[in-house]
Coordinates of C-alpha atoms and ligand atoms in Angstrom, one line a residue:
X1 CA -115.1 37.0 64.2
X2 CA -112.8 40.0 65.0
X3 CA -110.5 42.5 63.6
X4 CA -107.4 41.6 61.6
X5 CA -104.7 40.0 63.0
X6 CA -101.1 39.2 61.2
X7 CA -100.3 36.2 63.4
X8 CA -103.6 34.7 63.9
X9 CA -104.4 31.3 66.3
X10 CA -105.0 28.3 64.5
X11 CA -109.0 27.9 64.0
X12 CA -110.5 25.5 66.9
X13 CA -111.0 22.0 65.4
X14 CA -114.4 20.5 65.5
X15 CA -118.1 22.4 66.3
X16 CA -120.1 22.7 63.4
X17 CA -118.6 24.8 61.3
X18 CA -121.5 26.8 59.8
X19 CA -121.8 28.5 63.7
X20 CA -118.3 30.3 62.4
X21 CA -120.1 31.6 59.1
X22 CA -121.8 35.0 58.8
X23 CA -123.0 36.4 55.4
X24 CA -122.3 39.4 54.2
X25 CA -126.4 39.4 54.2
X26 CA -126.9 38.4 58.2
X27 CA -124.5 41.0 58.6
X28 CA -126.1 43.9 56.8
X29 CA -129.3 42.5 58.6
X30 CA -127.9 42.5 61.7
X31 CA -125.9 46.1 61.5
X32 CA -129.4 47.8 60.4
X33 CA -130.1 50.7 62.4
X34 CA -133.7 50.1 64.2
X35 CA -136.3 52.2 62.2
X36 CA -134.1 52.0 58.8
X37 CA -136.2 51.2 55.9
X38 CA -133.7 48.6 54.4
X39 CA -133.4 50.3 51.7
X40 CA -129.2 50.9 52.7
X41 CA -128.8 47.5 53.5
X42 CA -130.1 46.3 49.7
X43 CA -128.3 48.8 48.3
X44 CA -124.9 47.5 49.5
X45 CA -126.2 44.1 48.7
X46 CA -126.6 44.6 45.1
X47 CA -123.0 46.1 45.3
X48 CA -121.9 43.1 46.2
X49 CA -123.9 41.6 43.9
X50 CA -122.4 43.4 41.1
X51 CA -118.7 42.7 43.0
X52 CA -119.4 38.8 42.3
X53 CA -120.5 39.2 38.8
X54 CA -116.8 41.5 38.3
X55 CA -114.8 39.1 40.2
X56 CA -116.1 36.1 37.8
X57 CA -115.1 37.9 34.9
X58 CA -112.0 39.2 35.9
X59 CA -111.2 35.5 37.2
X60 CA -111.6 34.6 33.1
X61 CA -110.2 37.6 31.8
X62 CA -107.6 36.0 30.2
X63 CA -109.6 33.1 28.6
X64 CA -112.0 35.3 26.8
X65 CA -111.5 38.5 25.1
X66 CA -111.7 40.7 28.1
X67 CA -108.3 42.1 28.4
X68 CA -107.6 44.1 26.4
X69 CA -108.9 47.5 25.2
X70 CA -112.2 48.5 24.2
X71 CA -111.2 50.8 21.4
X72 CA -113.3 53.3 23.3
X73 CA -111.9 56.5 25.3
X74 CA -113.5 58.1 28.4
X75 CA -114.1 61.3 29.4
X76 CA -110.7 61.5 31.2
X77 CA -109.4 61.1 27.7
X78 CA -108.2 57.4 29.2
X79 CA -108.6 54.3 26.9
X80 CA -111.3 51.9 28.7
X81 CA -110.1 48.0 28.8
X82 CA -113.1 45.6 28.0
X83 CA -113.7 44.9 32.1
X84 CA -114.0 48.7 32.3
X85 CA -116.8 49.0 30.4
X86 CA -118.1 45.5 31.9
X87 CA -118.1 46.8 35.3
X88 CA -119.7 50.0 34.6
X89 CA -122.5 48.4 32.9
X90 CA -123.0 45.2 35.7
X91 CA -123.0 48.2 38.4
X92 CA -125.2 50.7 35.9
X93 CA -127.5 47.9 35.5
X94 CA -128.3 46.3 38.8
X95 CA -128.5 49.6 40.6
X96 CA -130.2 50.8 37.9
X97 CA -132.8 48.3 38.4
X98 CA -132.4 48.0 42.5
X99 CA -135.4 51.2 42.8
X100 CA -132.7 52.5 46.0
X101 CA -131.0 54.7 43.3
X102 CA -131.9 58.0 41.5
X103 CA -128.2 58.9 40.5
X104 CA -125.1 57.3 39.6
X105 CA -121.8 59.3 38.8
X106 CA -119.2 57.1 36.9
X107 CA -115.9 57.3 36.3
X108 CA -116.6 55.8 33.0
X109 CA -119.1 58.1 32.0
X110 CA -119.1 61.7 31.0
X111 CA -123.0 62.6 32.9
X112 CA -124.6 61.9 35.8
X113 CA -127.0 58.8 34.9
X114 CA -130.0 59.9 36.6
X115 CA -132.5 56.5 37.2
X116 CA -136.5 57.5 36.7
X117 CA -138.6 56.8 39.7
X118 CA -134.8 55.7 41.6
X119 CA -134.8 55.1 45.0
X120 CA -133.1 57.6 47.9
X121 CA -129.5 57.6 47.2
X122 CA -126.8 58.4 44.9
X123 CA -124.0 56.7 44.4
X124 CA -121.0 57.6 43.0
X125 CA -118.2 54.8 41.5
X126 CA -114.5 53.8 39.8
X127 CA -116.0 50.7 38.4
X128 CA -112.7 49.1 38.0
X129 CA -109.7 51.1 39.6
X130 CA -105.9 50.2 38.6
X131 CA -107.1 49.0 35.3
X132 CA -103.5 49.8 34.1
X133 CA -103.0 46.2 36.0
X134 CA -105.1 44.4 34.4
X135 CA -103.3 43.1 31.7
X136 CA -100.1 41.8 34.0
X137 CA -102.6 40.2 35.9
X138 CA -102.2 42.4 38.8
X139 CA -105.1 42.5 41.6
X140 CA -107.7 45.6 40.4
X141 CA -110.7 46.7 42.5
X142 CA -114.0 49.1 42.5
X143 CA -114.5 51.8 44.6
X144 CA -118.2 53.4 45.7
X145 CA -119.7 55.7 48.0
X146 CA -122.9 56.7 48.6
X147 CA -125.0 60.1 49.1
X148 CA -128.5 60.4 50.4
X149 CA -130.5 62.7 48.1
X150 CA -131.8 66.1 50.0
X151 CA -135.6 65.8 48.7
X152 CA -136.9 62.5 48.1
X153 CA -140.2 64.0 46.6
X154 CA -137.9 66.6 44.5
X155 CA -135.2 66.2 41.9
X156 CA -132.5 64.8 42.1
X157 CA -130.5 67.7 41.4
X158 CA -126.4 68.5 41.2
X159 CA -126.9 69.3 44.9
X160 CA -127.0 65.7 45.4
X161 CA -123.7 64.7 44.1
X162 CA -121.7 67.7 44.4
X163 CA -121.3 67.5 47.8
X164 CA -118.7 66.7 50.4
X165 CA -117.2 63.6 51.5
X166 CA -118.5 64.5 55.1
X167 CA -122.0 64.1 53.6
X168 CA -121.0 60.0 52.8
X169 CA -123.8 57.9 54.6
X170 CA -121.6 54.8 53.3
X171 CA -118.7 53.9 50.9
X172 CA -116.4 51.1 50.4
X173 CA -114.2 49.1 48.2
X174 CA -114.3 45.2 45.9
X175 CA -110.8 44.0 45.4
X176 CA -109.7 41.2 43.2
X177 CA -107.7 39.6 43.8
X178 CA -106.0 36.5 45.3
X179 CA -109.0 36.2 47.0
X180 CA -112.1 38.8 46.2
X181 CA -113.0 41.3 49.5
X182 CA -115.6 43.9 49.6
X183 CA -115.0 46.0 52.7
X184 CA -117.6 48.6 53.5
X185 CA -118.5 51.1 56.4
X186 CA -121.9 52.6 56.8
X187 CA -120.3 55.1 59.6
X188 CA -120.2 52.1 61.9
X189 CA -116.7 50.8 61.6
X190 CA -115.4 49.3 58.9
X191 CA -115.9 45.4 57.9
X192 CA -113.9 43.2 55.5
X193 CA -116.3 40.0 53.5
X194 CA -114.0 37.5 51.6
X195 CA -116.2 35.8 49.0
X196 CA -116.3 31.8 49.1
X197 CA -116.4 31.3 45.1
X198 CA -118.1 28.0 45.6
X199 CA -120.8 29.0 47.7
X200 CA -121.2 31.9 45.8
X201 CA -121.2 34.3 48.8
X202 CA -119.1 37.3 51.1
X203 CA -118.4 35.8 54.8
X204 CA -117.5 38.3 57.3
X205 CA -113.5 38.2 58.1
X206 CA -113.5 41.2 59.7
X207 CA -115.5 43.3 61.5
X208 CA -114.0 47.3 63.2
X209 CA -111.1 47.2 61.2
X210 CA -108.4 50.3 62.5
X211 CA -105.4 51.0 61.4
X212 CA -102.5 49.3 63.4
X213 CA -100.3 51.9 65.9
X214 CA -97.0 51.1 63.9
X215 CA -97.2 51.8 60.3
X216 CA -95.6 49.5 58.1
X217 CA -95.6 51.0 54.9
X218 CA -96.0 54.2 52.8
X219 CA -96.9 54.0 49.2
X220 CA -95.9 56.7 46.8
X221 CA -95.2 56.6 43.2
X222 CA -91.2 58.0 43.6
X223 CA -90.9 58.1 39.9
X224 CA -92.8 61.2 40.0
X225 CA -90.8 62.9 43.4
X226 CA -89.2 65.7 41.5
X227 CA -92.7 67.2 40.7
X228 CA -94.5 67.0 44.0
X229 CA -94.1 70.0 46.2
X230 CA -91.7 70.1 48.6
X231 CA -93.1 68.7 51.8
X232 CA -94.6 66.3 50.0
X233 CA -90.8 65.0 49.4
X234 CA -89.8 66.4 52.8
X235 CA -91.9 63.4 54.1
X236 CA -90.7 60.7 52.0
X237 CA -86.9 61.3 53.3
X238 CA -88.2 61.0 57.0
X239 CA -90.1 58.0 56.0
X240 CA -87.0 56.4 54.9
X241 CA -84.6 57.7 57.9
X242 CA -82.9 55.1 60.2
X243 CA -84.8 56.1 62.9
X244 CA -88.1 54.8 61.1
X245 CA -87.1 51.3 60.6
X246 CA -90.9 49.8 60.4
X247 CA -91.4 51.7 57.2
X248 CA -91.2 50.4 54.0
X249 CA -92.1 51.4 50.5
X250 CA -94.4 49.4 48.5
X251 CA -96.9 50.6 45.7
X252 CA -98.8 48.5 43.4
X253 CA -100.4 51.3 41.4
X254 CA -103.9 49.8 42.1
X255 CA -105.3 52.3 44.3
X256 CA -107.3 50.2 46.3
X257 CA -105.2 47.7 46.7
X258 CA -102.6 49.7 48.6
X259 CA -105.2 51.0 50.5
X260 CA -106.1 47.9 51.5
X261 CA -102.6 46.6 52.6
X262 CA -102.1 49.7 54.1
X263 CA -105.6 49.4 56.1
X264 CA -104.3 46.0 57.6
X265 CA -100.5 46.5 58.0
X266 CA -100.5 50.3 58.9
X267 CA -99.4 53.1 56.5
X268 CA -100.2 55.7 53.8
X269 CA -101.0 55.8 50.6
X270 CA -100.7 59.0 47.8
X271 CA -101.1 60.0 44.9
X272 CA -99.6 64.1 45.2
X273 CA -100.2 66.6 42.4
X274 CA -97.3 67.8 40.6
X275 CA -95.8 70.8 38.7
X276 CA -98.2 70.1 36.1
X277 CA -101.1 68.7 37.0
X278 CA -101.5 70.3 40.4
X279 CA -104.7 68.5 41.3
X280 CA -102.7 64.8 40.7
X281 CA -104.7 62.2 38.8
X282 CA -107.5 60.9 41.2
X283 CA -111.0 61.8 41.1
X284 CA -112.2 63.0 44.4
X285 CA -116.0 62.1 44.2
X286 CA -115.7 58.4 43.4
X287 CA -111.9 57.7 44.6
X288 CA -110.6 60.3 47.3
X289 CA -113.6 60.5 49.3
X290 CA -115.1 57.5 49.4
X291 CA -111.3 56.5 50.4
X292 CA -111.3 59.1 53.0
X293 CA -114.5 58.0 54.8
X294 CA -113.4 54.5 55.3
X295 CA -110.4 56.1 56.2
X296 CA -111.7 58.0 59.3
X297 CA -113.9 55.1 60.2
X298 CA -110.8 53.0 60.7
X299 CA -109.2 55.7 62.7
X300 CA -107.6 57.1 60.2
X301 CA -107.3 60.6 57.7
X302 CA -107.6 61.1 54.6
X303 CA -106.2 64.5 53.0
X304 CA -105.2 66.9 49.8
X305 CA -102.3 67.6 51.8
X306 CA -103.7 70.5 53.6
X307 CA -107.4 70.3 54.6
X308 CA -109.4 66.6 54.8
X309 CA -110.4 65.3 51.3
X310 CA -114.1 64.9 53.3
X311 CA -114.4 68.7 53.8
X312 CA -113.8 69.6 49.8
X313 CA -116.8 70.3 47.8
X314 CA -116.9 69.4 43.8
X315 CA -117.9 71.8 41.6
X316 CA -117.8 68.9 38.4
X317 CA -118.0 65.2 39.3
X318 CA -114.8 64.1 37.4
X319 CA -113.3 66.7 39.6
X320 CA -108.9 65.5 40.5
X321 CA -107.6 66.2 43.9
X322 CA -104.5 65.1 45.5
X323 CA -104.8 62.0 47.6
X324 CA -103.2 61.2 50.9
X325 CA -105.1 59.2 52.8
X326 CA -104.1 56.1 55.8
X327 CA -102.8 56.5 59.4
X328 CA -104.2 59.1 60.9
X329 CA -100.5 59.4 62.2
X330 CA -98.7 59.5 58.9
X331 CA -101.5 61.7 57.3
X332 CA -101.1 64.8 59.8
X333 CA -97.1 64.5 59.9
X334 CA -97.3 65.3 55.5
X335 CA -99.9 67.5 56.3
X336 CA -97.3 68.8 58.8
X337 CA -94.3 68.8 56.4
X338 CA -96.5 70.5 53.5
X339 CA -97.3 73.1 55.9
X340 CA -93.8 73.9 57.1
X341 CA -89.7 73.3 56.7
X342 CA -89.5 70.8 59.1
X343 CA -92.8 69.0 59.6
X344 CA -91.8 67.2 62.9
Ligands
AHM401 P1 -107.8 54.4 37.0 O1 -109.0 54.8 37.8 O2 -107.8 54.9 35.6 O3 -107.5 52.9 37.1 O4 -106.5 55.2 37.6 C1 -106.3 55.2 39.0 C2 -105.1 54.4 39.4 C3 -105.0 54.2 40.9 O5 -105.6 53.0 41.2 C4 -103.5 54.1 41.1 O6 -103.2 54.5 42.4 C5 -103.0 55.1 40.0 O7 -103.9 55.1 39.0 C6 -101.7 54.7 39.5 O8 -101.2 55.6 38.6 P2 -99.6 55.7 38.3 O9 -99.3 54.6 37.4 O10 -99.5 57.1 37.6 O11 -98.9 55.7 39.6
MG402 MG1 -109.5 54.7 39.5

């Protein structure tokens, strides 16, 4: 199995075709670092775990009362749907339960839920990003990352989760959609799992995913252009001159879908502050930085415009931060324009 390709071969007929399959499990199993307790690798299991159990209720969303809203609001003074509040309680429960966790920061709610006698890590989660979608039916997605805690006799404590994105020891992404993926890095590359619905299981697609050299695409919400700041704009006009003809603009308002695309066709993805919310909309603990890490372990960057989303520390976990994150390329040329009048 390799890395994505756009035009792939047609598969080789005949040979058994189990010797092509490799579970997300066998995978885990075989990308263990010698000496490693496991306790990473069931960790990210029960992720996926919890991914399966999303992805079979967003699959019947529209056949049962899931939806619409749940008459609740969060702490971001947004209205949860019904598959908001399912997804935070399928992820709250299992890793609740899994004895790898101490900590879990959700977007959905207002504390830190801290897991007696938890396990070694905290992890921090959008339990269902681009929920705006779900109602048109438009392809929605988790996003995690995970902290070690400092003192596994001790705490935890805030230490442990307001940290920097540089202190990730693995994040990644569930997206439903056509298909459901969960893609992952554990800071050795990052790997792509499609689940078989029937079989019930993720099967490696890809493995070392990197950005491709030629960017394809560069996806900015362009309603809100006369608020961002001026380079921010500066690098959307280069982005559409004639002498960038492989870029495109596409945005699907699902954060990690774009990503995604972006990941396999090449490009950049943002979501700038503006004149009045200066800090954008994204939440850097649970969307920017786990972003960001798989970012640079595909090759890429992920930024605030100015300094890399991995180096900023949270002071509160539902803390916003602008979000530019994608080919490393792209990233440093707005970093480029935000910093000066011409950029390039
Ligand atoms: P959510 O976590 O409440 O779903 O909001 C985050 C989503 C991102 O996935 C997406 O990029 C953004 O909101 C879209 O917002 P907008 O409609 O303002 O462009
Ligand atoms: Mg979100």
């Amino acid at each position: 199995m390799s890395t994505f390709d756009p035009d792939p071969p047609a598969p080789a007929v005949g040979g058994n075709p189990a010797d092509q399959l490799i579970t997300i499990k066998r995978f885990l199993a075989d990308r263990q670092p010698a000496g490693a307790t496991g306790n990473l690798t069931g960790l990210l299991y029960d992720i996926a775990l919890a991914g399966k159990l999303i992805s079979s209720k967003t699959r019947r969303a529209g056949l049962t009362d899931m939806l619409g809203r749940s008459g609740v609001t969060n702490v971001q003074g947004e209205e949860q749907k019904s598959l908001d509040v399912y997804a935070d309680q399928v992820i709250a429960g299992l890793l609740g339960k899994s004895g790898k966790v101490c900590a879990l920061v959700s977007e959905e709610q207002p504390e830190v839920t801290v897991f007696e006698d938890g396990g070694p890590y905290v992890v921090t989660c959008d339990p269902l990003d681009g929920s705006s979608n779900i109602d048109a039916n438009v392809s929605i997605g988790t996003i995690f990352g995970v902290f070690r805690r400092h003192d596994p006799d001790n705490g935890p404590t805030t230490e442990d989760w307001l940290r920097p994105g540089s202190d990730l020891v693995a994040a990644g992404y569930l997206l439903y959609s056509t298909s459901t993926m969960l893609v992952y890095s554990a800071g050795d590359g990052v790997h792509a799992f499609t689940l078989d619905p029937e079989a019930g299981e993720f099967l490696l697609t890809w493995s070392d995913l990197e950005f491709p050299e030629d960017p394809s695409y560069y996806s900015f919400n362009l309603a809100a252009s006369a608020h961002w700041e001026r380079g921010v704009e500066r690098f959307v006009d280069w982005a559409n001159r004639d002498d960038t003809p492989t870029m495109s603009q596409r945005y699907i308002g699902s954060a990690v879908s774009d990503f995604h695309r972006n990941l396999l066709h090449g490009g950049i993805f943002a979501y700038p502050g503006t004149d009045e919310e200066p800090a954008g909309k994204l939440r850097l603990l649970y969307e920017g930085a786990p972003l960001a890490y798989l970012a640079e372990q595909a090759g890429g960057r992920g930024s605030d415009s100015r300094e890399s989303l991995l180096d900023l520390v949270p002071t509160d976990i539902h803390q916003r931060t602008p979000v530019f994150v994608g080919a490393r390329g792209l990233v440093e040329r707005l970093e480029a324009f935000v910093a000066g009048p011409d950029g390039d």
